[in-house]
XYZ file of C-alpha atoms in Angstrom:
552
model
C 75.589 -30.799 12.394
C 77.114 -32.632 9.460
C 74.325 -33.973 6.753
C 74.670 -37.342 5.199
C 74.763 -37.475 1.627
C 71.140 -38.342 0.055
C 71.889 -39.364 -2.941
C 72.887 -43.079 -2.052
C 68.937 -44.192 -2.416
C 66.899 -43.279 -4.749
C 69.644 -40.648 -6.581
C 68.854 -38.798 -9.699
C 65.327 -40.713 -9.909
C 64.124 -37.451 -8.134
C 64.599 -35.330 -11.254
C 61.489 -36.904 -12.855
C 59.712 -37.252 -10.270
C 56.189 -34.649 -10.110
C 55.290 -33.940 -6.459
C 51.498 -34.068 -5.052
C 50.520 -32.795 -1.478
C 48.554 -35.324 0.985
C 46.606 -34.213 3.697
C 48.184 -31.877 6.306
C 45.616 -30.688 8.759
C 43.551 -33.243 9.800
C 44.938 -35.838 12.018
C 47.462 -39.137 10.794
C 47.548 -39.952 7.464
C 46.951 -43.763 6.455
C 49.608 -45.522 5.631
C 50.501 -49.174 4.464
C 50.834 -51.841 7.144
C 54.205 -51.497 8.463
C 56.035 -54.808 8.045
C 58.668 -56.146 10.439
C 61.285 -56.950 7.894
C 64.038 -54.109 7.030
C 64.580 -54.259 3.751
C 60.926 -53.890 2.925
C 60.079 -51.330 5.621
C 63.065 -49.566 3.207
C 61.258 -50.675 0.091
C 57.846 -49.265 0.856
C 58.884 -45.899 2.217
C 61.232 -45.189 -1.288
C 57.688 -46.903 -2.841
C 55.482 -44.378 -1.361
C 58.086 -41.461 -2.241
C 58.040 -42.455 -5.678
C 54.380 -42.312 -5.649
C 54.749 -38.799 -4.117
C 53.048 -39.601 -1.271
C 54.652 -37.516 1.224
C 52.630 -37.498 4.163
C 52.524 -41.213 3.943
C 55.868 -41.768 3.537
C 56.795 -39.607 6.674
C 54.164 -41.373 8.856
C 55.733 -44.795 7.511
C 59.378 -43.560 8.143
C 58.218 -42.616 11.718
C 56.460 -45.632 12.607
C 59.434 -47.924 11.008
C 62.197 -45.937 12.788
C 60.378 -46.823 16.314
C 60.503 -50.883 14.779
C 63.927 -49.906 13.545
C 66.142 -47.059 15.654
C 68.986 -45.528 14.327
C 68.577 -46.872 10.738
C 70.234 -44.458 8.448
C 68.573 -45.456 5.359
C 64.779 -44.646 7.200
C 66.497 -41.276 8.945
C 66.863 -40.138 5.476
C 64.036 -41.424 3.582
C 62.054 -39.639 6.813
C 64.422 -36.511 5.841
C 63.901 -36.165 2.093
C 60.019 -36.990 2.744
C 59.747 -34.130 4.916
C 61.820 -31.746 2.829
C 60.033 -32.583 -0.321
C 57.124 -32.098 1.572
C 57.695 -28.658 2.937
C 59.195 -27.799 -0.498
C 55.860 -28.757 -2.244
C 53.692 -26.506 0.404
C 55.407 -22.958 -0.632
C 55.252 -23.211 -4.417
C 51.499 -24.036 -3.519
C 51.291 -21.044 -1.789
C 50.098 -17.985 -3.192
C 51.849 -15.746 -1.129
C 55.104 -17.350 -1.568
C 54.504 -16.465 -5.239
C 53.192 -12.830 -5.136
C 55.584 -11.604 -2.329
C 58.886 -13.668 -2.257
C 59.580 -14.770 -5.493
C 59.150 -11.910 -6.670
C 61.432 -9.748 -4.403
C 64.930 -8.291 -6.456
C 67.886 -10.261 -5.146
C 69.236 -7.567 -2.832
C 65.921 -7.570 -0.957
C 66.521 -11.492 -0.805
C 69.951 -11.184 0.315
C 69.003 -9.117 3.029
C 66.703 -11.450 4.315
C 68.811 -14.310 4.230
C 71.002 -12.147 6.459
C 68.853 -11.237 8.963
C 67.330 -14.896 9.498
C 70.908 -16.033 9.591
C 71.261 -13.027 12.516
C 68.416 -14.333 14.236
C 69.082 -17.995 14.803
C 72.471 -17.416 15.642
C 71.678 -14.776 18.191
C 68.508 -16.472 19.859
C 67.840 -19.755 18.728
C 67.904 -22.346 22.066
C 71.153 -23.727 20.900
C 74.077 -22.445 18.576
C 73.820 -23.255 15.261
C 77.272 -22.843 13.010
C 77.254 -21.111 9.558
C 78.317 -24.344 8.433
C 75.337 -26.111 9.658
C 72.831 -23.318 8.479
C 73.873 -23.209 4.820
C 74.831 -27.008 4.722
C 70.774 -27.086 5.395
C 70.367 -24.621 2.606
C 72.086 -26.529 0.298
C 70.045 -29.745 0.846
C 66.670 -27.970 0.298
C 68.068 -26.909 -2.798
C 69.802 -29.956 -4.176
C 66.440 -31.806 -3.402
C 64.117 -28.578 -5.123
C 66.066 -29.160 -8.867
C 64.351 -32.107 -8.604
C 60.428 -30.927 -7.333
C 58.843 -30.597 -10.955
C 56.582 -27.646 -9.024
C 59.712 -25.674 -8.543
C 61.403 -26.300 -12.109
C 58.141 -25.307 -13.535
C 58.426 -21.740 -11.515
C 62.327 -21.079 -11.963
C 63.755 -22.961 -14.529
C 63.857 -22.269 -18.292
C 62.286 -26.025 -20.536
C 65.687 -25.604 -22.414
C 67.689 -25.970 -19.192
C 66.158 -28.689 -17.515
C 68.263 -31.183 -19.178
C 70.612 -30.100 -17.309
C 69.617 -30.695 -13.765
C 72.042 -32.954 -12.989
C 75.167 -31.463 -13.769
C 74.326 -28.922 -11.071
C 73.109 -31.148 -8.393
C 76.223 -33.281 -8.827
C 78.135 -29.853 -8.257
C 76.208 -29.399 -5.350
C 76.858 -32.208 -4.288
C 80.502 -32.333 -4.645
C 81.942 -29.024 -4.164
C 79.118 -27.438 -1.491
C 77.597 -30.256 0.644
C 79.056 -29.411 4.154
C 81.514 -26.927 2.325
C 83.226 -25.576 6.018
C 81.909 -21.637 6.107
C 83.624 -19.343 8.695
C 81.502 -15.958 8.991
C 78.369 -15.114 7.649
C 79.896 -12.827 5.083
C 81.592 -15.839 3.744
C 78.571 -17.839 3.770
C 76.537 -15.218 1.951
C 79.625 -15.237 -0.581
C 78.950 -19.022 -1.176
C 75.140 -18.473 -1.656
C 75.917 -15.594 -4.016
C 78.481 -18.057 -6.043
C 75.792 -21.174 -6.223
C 73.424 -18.341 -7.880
C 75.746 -17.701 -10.342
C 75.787 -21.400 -11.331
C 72.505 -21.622 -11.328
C 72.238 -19.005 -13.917
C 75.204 -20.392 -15.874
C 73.817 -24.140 -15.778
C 69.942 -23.420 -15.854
C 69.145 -19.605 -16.524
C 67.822 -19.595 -13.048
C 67.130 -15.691 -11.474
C 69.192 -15.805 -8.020
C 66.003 -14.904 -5.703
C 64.539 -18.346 -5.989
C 68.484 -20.068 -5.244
C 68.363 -17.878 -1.948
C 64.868 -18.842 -0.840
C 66.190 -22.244 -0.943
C 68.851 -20.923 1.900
C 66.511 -18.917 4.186
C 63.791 -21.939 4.232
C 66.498 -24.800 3.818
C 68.748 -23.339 6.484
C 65.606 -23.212 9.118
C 65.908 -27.171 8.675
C 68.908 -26.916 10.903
C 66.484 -26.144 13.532
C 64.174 -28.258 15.686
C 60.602 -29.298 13.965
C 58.417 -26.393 15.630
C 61.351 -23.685 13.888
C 60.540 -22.323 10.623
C 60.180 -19.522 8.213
C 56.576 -18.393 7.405
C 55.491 -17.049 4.386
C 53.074 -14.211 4.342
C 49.905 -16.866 3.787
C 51.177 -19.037 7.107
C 52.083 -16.451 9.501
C 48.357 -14.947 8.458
C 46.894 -18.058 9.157
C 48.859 -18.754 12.711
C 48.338 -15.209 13.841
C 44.429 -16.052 12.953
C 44.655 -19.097 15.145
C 45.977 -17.106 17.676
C 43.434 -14.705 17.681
C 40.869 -17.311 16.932
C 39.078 -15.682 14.409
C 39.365 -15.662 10.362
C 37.441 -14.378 7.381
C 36.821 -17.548 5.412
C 33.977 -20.690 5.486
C 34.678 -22.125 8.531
C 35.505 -25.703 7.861
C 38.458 -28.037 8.486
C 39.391 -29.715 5.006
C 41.818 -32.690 4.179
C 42.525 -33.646 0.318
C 41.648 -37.511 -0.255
C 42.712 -38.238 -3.736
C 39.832 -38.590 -6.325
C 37.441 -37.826 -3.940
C 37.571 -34.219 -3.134
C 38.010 -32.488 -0.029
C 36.723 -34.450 2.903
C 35.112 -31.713 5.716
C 36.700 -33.255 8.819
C 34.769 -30.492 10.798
C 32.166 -28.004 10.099
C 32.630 -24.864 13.094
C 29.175 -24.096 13.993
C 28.112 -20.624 13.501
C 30.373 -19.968 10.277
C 28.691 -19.493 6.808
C 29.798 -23.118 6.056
C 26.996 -24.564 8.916
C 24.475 -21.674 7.815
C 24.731 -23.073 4.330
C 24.143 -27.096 5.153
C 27.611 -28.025 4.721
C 28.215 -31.479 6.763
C 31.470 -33.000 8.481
C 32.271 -36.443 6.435
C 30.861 -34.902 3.014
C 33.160 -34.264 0.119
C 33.669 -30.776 -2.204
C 34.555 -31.554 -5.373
C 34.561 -28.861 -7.021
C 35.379 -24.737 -6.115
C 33.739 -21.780 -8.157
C 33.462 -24.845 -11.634
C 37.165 -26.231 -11.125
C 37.090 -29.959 -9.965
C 39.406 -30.370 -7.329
C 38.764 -34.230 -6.610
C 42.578 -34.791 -6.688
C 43.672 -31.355 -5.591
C 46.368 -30.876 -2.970
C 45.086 -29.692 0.314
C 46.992 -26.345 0.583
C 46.135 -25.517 -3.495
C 42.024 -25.830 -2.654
C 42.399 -24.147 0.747
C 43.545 -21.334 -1.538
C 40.570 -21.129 -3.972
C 38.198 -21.246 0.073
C 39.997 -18.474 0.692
C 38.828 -14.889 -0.396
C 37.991 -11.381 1.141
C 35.436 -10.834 3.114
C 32.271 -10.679 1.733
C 33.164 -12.380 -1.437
C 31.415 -15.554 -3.159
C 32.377 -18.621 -3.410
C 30.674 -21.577 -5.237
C 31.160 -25.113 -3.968
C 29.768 -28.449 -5.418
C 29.362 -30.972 -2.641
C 29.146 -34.864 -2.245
C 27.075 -36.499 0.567
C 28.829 -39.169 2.377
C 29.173 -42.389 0.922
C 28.713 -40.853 -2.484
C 31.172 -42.263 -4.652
C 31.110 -44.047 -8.112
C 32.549 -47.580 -9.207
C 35.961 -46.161 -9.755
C 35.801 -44.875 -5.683
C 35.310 -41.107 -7.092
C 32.655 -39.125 -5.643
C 29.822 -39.663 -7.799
C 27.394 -37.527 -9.710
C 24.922 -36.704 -6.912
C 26.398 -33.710 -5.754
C 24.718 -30.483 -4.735
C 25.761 -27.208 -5.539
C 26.077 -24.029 -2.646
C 26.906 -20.166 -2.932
C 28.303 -19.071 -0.062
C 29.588 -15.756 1.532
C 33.200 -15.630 3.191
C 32.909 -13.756 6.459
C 34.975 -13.233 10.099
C 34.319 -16.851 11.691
C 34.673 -16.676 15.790
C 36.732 -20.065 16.953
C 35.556 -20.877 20.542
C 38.564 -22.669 22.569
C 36.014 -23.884 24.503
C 33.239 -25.430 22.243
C 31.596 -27.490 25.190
C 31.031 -26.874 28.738
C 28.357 -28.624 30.619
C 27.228 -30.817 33.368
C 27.580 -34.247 32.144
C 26.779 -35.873 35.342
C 23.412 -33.667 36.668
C 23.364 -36.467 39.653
C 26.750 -35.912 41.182
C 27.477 -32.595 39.473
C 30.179 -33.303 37.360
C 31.342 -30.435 35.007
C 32.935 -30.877 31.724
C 35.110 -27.987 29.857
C 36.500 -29.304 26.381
C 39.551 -26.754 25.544
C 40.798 -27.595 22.001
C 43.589 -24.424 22.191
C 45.567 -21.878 23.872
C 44.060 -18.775 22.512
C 43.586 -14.971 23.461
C 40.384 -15.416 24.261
C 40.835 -18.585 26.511
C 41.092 -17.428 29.766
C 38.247 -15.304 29.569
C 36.072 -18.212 27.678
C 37.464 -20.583 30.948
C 35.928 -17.641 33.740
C 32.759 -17.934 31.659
C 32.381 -21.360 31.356
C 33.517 -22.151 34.764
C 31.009 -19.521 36.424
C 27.955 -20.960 34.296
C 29.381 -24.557 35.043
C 29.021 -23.666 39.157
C 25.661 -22.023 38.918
C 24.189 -25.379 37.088
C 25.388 -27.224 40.574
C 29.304 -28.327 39.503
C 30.973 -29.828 42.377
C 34.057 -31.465 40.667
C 35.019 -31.034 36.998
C 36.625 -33.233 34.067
C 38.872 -30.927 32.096
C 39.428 -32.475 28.888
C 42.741 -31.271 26.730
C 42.682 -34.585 24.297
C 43.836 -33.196 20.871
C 44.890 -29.357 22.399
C 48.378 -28.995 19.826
C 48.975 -25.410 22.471
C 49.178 -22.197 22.315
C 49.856 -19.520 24.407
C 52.162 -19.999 27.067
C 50.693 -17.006 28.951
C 47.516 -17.947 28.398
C 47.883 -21.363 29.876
C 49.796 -19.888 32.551
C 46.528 -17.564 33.497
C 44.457 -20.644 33.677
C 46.821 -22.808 35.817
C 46.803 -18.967 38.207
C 42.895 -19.976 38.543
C 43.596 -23.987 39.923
C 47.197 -23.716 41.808
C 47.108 -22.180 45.047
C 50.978 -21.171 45.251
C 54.316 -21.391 43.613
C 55.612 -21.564 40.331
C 53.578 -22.705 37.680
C 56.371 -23.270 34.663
C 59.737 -21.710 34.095
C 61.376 -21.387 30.731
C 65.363 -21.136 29.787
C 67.042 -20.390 27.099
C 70.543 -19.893 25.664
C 70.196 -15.900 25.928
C 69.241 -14.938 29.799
C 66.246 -12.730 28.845
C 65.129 -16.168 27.924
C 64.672 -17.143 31.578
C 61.443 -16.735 32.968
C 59.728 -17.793 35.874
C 55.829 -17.874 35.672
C 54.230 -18.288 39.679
C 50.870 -18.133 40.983
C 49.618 -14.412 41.432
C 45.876 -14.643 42.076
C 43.894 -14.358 45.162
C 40.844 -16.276 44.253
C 41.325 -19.764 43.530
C 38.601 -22.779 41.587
C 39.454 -25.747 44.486
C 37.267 -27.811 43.250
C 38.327 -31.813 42.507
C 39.655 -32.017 39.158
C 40.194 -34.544 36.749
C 42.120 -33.763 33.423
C 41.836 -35.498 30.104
C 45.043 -36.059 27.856
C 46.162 -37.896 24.951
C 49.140 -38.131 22.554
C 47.991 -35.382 20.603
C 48.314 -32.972 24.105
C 51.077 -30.858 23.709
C 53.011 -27.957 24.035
C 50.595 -25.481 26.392
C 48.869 -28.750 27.500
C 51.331 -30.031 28.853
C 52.640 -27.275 31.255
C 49.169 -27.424 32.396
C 49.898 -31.291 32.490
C 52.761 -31.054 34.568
C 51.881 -28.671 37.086
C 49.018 -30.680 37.659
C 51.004 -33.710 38.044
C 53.636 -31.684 39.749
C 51.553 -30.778 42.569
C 48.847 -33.300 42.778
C 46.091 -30.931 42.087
C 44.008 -33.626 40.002
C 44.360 -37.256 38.537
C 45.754 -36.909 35.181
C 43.515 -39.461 32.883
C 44.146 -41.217 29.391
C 47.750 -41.482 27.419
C 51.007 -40.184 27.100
C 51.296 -36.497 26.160
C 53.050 -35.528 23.140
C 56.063 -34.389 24.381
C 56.808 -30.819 23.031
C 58.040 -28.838 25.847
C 60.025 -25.893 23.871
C 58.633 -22.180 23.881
C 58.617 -20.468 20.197
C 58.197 -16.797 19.722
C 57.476 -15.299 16.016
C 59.902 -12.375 14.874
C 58.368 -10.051 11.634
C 60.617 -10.097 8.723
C 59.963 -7.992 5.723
C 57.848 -8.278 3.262
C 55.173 -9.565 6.113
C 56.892 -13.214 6.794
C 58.307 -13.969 9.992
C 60.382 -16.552 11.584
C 59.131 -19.078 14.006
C 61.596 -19.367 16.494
C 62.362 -21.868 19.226
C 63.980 -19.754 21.871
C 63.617 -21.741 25.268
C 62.837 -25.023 26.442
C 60.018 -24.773 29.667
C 60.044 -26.610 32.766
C 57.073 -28.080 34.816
C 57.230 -26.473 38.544
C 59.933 -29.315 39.785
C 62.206 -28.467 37.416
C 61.216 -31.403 34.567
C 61.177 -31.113 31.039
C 59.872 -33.993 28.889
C 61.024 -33.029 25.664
C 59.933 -36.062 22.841
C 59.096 -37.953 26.229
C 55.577 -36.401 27.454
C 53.171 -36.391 30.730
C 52.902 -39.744 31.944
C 48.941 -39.797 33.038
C 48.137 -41.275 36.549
C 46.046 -43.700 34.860
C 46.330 -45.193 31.832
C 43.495 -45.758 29.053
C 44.098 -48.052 26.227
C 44.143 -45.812 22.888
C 40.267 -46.777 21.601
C 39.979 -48.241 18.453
C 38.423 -45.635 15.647
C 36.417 -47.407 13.033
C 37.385 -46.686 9.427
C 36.374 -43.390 8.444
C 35.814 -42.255 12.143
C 36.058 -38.174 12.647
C 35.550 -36.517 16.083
C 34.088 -33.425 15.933
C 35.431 -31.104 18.646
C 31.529 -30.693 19.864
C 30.906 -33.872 20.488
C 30.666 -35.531 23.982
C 29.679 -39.271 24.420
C 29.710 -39.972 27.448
C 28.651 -43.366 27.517
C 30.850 -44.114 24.867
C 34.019 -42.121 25.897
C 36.653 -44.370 27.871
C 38.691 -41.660 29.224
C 35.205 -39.963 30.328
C 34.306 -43.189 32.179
C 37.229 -43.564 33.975
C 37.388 -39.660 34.878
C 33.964 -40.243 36.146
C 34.797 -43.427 38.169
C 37.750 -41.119 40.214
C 35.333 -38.605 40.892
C 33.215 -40.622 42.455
C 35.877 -41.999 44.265
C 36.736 -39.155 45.212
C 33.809 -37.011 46.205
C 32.802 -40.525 48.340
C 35.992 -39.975 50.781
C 35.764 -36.380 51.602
């Protein structure tokens, strides 16, 4: 792959330019009303960069490339938003900090190597040395100019001169052919030395810029974790963590809005309600904090104190800043247990309608689904609504040990890859199977593990698939350990549903179709809540039941 030049918009503007996280974990971010005009779909994305609005800008970008396909100037604008983006999260990260830059440039070396190794031996489709440094060189064209990472790695007395080393980068290195991964690590080791001729920069953070940058050669769901993320996705795995137990997202001059509570966790013990804003951590205001930078002050041993101020809902003064009525907790970190399965009831008593909510693919899953199910029969289920609306995945195997309890026979979902002990094909092994009439809930957010539940459904008729399109990720990842606890998030092999399909950026088609409801302003779905009444999808999924049940 051959990277444009991304210079030709907004150019040497970026040097200037100080960089702010948005919100990253808690659902789309807003974003200006997208107008049907080019030139100012253009105008407002390089707007809302130069506001440092990154999240915005890459939700604006993807919603004006569907008005707009193929248009070069929003591919890139989308491309530098996301880079910046990603760029911004690691020097917020504390473990990027402690572990990597901090590691002698040997030890960097070495890991640039063996990333390098990795994608080119098991990555789902070959990637040249050209492509993976090109990559590298991108990231760190586009990092001289992130203020966050001058302020780590570059001397004051050397910023001035920025420019004369991106414009070599640009020049001389951008696409520079590279034959062998001895002579790319020969180029890396040459662009260090011009870093420390140009800017007094130490080589370790240049290389970084390789290892992360080059992982941009790879699909979206590819990437290098620092020790911090591959904590955190192990912990989602495993679906427990030592922390408060909330689900945060950084509104500017408001604090961090709680866009869920998790029942059970020191943050519900202690009063702490969804749609209610902290604004400040142990006495530091973080009103306009970046979302990754305050998760970091939540975070602490176990057993540790933490002080948080907090603003009710609706609290805010003239200027739209949380005001002054704010209450202040002290409140112990400790292991929080996250259910995959936060509800599972009878939600028609009647005609015995059961109702498991899965929000994940975790360890624990398939024992949490036996459970569930087994209570759900004993309160008089005859049919069930399975509802995977908002699931992001998981575990393959863990979905395939579900499916093993709903599909009588035959495979449930094969995966294949570019190296043969890639290719593996998952069937139906147990015995004992749940017959009983099934409806299952998704929605655009369904994906990944959802969606080879999805399509073996589909695939074999076993239920009527209710609500909107599914996502469309259908590519298997596994996570390799690196040193220095960071690992590599790899995509290895694409999956197939049982008749072969895979739906890659395309998604399960449901067998009916529910208009997307309309969310008022503010609106946050909690993961326990069920409405009923209120719920479209759960109407409809009721209606087929009935149906249903009436004809047998």
């Amino acid at each position: 792959m051959w990277l444009p030049r991304l210079t030709s918009l907004v150019g040497a503007t970026f040097v200037t330019i100080t960089l702010a996280l948005s919100p990253v974990s808690a659902g789309p971010a807003k974003s200006a009303p997208l107008s049907s005009n080019l030139p100012q779909a253009i105008n407002s994305g390089v707007d809302l960069e130069l506001s440092k609005k990154w999240i915005e800008a890459i939700t604006h970008y993807e919603k004006a490339i569907k008005l707009f396909p193929e248009n070069k100037d929003l591919e890139l604008g989308l491309r530098r938003s996301k880079i910046q983006f990603s760029i911004e999260r690691r020097y917020t990260d504390s473990t990027f900090h402690k572990t990597l830059l901090k590691m002698p440039q040997s030890e960097a070396q070495s890991l640039f190597n063996e990333v390098l190794n990795q994608v080119q031996h098991d990555y789902v489709e070959s990637v040249t040395h050209t492509s993976f440094v090109a990559h590298g060189t991108e990231s760190l064209y586009l990092s001289l100019a992130n203020t966050r990472f001058q302020q780590a790695n570059i001397p004051a007395q050397y910023r001035n001169r920025i420019d004369k080393l991106r414009d070599i980068l640009n020049h001389e290195y951008w696409n520079k052919p590279i034959a062998s991964r001895d002579e790319a690590l020969r180029v890396v080791q040459r662009i260090c030395q011009l870093g420390a001729e140009h800017l007094g920069m130490q080589p370790t953070p240049i290389i970084l810029e390789y290892v992360f940058g080059g992982c941009n050669a790879l699909d979206d769901y590819s990437t290098f974790l620092t020790p911090g993320r591959y904590a955190d996705l192990y912990a989602n795995i495993e679906g427990q963590f030592v922390g408060l137990g909330v689900e945060i997202k950084a509104e500017a001059g408001q604090g961090l809005l709680l866009v869920n509570v998790l029942p059970d966790s020191p943050a519900a013990e202690g009063g702490l309600l969804k749609g209610e804003h902290i604004v400040a951590i142990d006495g530091t205001d973080v009103r306009d904090m970046t979302t990754d930078a305050a998760a970091g002050m939540l975070q602490g041993l176990e057993g540790t104190r933490v002080t948080v101020d907090v603003a009710p809902v609706n609290d805010r003064d003239g200027g739209g800043r949380s005001g002054g009525r704010s209450r202040r907790l002290s409140l112990v970190r400790r292991a929080v247990v996250v259910k995959s399965i936060p509800v599972a009831k009878i939600i028609d008593t009647e005609a015995g309608v059961g109702y498991i909510q899965m929000t994940s693919f975790q360890k624990s899953t398939v024992q949490e689904f036996d459970a569930a199910m087994n209570e759900l029969r004993q309160q008089g289920m005859r049919s069930l609504v399975w509802d995977l609306r908002g699931n992001p995945g998981g575990l393959l195997t863990t979905a395939v040990e579900v499916l093993d309890r709903l599909i009588p026979e035959g495979t449930l979902v094969s995966t294949r890859g570019r190296v043969s002990d890639q290719n593996t094909t998952y069937a139906a092994q147990r015995r004992k199977k749940n017959n009983v009439p099934l409806v299952l809930l998704i929605d655009g957010d369904s994906a990944s593990a959802s969606e080879i539940v999805a399509g073996a459904v589909k695939d074999y008729r076993r239920g009527t698939i209710v609500g909107r399109k599914s996502y469309g990720k259908w590519s298997v990842q596994e996570i390799r350990r690196l040193r220095s606890n960071c690992a590599l998030k790899l995509t290895t092999a694409k999956f197939y549903s049982p008749k072969g399909h895979t739906l890659g950026k395309v998604g399960v088609r449901p067998d009916i179709e529910v208009p997307e409801p309309e969310k008022p302003h503010g609106y946050l779905r909690g993961a326990t809540e069920v409405d009923v009444a209120a719920d479209a999808d759960l109407q409809k999924a009721l209606e087929v039941l009935q149906k249903r049940m009436a004809s047998r």
